[in-house]
XYZ file of C-alpha atoms in Angstrom:
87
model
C 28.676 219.907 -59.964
C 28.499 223.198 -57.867
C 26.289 223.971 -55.216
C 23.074 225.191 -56.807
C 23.828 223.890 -60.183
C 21.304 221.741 -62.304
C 22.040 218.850 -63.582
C 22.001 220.230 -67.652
C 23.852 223.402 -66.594
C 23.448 226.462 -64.272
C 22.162 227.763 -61.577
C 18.459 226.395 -59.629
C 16.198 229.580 -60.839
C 14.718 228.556 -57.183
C 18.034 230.176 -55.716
C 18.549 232.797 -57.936
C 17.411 236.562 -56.301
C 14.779 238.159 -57.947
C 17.491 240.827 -60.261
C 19.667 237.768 -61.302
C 16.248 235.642 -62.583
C 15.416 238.344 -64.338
C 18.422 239.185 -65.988
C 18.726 235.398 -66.930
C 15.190 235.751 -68.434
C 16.797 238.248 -70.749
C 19.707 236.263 -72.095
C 18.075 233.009 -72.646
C 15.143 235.445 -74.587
C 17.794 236.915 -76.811
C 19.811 233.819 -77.402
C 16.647 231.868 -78.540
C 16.491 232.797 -81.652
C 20.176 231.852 -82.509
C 20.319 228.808 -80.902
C 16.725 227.424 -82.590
C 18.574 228.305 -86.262
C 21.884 227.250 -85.451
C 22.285 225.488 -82.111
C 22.789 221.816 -82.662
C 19.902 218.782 -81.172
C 21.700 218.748 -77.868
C 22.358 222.982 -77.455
C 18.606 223.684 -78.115
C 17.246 220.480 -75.536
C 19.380 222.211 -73.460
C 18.002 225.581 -74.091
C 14.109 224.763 -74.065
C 15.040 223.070 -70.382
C 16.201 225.939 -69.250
C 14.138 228.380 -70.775
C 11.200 226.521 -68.688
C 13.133 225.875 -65.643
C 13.480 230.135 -65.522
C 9.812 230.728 -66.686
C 8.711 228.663 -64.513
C 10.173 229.843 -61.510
C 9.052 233.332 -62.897
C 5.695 232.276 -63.042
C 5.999 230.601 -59.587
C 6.814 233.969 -57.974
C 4.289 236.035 -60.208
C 1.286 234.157 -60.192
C -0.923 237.367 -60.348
C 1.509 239.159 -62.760
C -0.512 242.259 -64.976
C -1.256 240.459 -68.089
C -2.011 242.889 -70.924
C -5.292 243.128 -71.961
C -4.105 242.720 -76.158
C -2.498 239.513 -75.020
C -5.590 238.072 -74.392
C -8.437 236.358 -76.249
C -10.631 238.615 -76.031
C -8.087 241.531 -76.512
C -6.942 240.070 -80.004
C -10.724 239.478 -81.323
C -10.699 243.659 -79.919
C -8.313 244.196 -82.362
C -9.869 242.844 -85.593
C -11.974 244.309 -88.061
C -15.391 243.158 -87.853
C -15.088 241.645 -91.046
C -12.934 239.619 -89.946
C -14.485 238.468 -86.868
C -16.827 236.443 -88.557
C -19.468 238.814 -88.773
């Protein structure tokens, strides 16, 4: 195994710099997809540890990120029609 290298595959996200973590973000979001239709048992274990070991480090270094206020709760009832918000 390389230095920095996990034991399932790649790099620690602790090690990566800020650019790389991000751009490893982006491929593991658009390989998702492919690899939860078609990967096999092993591929997508592989890929859901990795997805959190790189959203969690994310998280870890953004714990006060913006969070958009539609992403929220309260932003989504917002959003719907009042007949529809049990009214």
């Amino acid at each position: 195994m390389a230095d920095g290298e996990s034991r399932r595959g790649g790099v620690d996200p602790a090690t990566l710099e800020e650019a790389q973590l991000l751009r490893e973000l982006e491929t593991i979001h658009r390989t998702r997809h492919e690899t939860l239709l078609h990967g096999s048992s092993d591929a997508l274990g592989a890929h859901n540890s990795r997805m959190a070991a790189l959203e969690g480090e994310y998280l870890r270094r953004h714990p006060r990120r913006q969070v958009s206020p539609g992403r929220t709760r309260a932003g989504a009832r917002a959003r719907r029609p009042a007949d529809e918000a049990g009214a």
